CSV table of C-alpha atoms in Angstrom, one decimal:
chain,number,residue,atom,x,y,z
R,1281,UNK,CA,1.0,-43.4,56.2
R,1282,UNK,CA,-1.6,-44.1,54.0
R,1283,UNK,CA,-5.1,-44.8,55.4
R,1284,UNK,CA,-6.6,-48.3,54.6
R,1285,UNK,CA,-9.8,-48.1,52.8
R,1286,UNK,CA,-12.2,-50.6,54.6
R,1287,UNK,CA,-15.4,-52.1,51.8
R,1288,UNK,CA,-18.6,-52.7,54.3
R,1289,UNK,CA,-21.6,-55.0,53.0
R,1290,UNK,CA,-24.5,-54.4,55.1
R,1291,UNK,CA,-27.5,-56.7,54.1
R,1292,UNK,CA,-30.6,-58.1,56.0
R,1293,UNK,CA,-29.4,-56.7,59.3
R,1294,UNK,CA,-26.3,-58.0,58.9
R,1295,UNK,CA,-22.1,-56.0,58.1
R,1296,UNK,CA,-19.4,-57.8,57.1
R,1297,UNK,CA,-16.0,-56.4,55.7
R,1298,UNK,CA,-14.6,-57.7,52.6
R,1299,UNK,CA,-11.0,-58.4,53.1
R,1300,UNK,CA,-8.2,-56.5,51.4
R,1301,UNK,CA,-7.1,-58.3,48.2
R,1302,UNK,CA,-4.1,-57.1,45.6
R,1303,UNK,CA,-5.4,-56.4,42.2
R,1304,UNK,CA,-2.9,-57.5,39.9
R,1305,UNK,CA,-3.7,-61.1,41.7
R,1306,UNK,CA,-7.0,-61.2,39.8
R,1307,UNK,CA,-10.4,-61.1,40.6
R,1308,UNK,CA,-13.0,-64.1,39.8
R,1309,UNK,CA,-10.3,-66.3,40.8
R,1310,UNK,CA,-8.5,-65.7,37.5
R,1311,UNK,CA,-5.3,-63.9,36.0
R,1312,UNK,CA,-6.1,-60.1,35.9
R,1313,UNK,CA,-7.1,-60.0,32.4
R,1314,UNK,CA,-9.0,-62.7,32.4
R,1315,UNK,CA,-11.0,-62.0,35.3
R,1316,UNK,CA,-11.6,-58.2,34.0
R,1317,UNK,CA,-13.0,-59.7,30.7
R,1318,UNK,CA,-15.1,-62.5,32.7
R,1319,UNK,CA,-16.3,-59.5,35.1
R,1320,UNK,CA,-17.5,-57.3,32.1
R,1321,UNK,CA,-18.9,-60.2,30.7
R,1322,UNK,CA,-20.7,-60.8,33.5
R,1323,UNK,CA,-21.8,-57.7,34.7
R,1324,UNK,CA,-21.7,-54.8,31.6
R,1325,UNK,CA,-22.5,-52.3,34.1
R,1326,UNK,CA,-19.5,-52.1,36.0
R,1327,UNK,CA,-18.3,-49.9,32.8
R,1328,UNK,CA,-19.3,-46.3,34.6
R,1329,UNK,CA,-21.5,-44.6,32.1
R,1330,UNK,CA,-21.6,-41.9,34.6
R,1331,UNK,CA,-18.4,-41.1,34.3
R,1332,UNK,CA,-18.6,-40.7,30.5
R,1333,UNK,CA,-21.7,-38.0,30.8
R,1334,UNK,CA,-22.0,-37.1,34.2
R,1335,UNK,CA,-24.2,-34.1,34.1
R,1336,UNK,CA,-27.1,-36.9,32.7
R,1337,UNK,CA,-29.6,-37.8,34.5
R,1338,UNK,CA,-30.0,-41.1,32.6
R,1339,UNK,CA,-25.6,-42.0,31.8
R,1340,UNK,CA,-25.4,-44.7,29.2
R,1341,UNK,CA,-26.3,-48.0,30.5
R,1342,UNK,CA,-24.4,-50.6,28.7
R,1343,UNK,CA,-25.6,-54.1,27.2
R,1344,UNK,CA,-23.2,-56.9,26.0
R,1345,UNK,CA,-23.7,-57.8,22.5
R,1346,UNK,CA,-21.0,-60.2,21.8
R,1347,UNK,CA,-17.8,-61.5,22.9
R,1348,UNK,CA,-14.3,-61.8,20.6
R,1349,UNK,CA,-15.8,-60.4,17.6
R,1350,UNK,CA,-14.0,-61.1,14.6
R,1351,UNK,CA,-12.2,-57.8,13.0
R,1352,UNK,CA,-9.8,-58.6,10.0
R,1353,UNK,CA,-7.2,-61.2,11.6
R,1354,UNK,CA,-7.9,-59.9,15.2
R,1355,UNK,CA,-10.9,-60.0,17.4
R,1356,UNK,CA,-12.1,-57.2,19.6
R,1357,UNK,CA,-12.6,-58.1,23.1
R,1358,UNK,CA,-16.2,-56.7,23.6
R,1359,UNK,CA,-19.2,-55.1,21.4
R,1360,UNK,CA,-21.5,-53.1,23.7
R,1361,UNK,CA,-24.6,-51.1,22.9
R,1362,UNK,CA,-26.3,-48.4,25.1
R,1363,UNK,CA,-29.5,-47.4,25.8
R,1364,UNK,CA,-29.1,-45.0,23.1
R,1365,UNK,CA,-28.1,-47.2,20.6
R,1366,UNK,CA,-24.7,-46.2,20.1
R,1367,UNK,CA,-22.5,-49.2,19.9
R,1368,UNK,CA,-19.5,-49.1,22.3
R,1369,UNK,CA,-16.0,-51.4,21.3
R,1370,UNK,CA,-14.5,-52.1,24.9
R,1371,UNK,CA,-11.0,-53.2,24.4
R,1372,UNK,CA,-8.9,-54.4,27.9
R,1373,UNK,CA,-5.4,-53.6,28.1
R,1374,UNK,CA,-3.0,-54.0,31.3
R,1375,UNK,CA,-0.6,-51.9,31.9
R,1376,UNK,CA,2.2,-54.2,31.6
R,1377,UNK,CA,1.1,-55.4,28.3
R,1378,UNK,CA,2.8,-53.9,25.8
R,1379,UNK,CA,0.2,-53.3,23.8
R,1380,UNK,CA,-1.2,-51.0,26.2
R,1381,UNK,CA,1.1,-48.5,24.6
R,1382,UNK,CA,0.3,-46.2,21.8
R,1383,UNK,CA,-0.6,-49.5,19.8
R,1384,UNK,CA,-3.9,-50.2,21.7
R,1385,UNK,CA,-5.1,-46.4,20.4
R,1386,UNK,CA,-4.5,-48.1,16.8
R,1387,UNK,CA,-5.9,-51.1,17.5
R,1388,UNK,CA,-9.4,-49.3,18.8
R,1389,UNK,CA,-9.2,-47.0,16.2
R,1390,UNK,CA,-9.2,-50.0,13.4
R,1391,UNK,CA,-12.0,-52.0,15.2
R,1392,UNK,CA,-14.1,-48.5,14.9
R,1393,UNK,CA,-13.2,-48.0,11.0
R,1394,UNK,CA,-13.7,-52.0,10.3
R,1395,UNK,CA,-17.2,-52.2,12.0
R,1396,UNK,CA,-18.1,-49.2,9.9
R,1397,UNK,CA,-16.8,-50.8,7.0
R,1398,UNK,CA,-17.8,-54.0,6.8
R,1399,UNK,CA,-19.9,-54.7,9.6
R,1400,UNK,CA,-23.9,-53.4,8.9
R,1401,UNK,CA,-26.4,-53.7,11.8
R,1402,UNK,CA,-27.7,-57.3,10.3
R,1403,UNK,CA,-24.3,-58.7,10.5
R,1404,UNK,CA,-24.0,-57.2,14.4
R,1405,UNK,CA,-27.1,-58.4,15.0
R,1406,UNK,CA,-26.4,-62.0,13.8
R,1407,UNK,CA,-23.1,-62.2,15.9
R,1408,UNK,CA,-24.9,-61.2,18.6
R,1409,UNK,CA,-28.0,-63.3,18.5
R,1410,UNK,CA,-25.0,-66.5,17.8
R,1411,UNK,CA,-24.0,-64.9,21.1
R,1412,UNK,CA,-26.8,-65.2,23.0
R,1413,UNK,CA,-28.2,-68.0,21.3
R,1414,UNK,CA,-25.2,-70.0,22.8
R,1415,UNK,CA,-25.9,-69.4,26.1
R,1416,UNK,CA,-29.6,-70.4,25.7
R,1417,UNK,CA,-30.4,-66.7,25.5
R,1418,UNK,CA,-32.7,-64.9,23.1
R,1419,UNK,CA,-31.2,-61.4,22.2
R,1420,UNK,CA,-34.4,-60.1,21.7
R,1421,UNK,CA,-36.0,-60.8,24.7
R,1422,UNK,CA,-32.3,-59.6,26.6
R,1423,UNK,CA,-32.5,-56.1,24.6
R,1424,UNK,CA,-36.1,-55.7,25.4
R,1425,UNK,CA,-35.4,-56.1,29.2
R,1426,UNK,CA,-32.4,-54.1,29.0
R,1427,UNK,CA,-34.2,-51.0,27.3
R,1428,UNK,CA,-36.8,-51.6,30.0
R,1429,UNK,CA,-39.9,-49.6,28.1
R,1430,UNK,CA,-42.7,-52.3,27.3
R,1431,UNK,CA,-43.7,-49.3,24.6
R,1432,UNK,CA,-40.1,-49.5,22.8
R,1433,UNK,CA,-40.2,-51.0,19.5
R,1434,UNK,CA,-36.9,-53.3,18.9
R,1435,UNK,CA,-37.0,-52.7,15.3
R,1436,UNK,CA,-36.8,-49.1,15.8
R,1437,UNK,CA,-33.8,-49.6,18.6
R,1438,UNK,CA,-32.2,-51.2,15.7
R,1439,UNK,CA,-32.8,-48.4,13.1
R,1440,UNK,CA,-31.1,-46.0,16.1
R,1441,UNK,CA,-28.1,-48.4,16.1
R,1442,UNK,CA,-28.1,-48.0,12.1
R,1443,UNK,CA,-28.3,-44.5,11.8
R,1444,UNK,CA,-25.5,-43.7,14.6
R,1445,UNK,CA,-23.6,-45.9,12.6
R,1446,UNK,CA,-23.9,-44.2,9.6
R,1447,UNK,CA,-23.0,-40.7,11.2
R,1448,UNK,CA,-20.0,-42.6,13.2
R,1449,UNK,CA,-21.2,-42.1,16.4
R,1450,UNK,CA,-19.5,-45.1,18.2
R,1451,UNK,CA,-17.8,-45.0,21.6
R,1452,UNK,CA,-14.6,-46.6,22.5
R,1453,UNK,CA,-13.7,-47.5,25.7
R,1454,UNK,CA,-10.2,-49.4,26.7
R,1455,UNK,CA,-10.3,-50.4,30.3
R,1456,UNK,CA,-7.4,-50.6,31.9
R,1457,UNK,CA,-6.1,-51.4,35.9
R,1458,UNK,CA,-3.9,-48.1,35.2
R,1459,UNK,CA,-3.2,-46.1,32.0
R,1460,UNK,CA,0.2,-45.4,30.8
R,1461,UNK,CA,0.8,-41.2,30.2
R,1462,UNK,CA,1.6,-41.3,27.0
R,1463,UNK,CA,-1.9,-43.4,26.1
R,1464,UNK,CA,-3.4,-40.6,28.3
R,1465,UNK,CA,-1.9,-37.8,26.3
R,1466,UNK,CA,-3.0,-39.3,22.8
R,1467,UNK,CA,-6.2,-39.8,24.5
């Protein structure tokens, strides 16, 4: 028999166990999907950087640029930038969508190739300062707390993000609640 895995939040003195809930119910009180995009939206550092360079003593951090971002006739479900300046696509798939086949390795693939092609840092910028700007944000202001170093010139953040553009240094990420084997061989 399998042991149950008890969660424990100990805060001001006090412990309380979470109770046991089914993932594929959803979390955030939505459908699965939804609440994994409205979690990442919410917090972008549940993606685990560490797990993507963990001998690092500073993994990538990730920031939310934008949301849905146009690509051809589709839209890419997140645009992320780390600490580095090396924009990350972040694509959700489930497992029982069927797209969570070999066609979400295509899909990624395209939204790298089109935001090389005809997406330049200005236009990434502008999407993402619409973003923001929609939520009563200021990118700016976001990127500089993100980066956390009062010394760190935005501009020149910016001219990182161009440069590892230029040299296609962009991560892709598709998060899934379980990967099929055949996506995991391609991958």
């Amino acid at each position: 028999m399998k042991e149950k895995e008890i969660v424990l939040v100990i805060e001001d003195g006090d412990i309380e166990t979470l109770h046991e809930r089914p993932f594929r119910e959803g979390i955030l009180g939505h459908s699965l999907e939804e609440g994994l995009q409205r979690l990442v939206e919410k917090f972008p550092n549940v993606v685990p950087g560490y797990q993507i360079d963990p001998a690092s003593e500073d993994p990538p951090r990730f920031f939310l640029l934008c949301r849905e971002v146009s690509v051809g006739n589709f839209f890419m479900d997140f645009l992320m930038i780390d600490q580095y300046a090396v924009l990350t696509i972040l694509e959700i798939k489930l497992f029982y969508n069927p797209e969570a086949r070999r066609a979400v390795i295509g899909q990624i693939l395209e939204y790298a190739a089109y935001l090389k092609e005809f997406l330049g840092v200005n236009e990434i910028k502008q999407k993402a300062s619409e973003f923001w700007g929609k939520r009563g944000e200021n990118l700016e202001k976001l990127l500089e707390d993100f980066l956390g170093e009062a010394d760190r010139d935005i501009d020149d953040f910016w001219t990182g993000v161009e440069e590892n553009l230029q040299r296609n240094r962009i991560r892709l990420i598709i998060l899934s609640d379980k990967i099929r084997p055949e996506v995991r061989r391609i991958i």
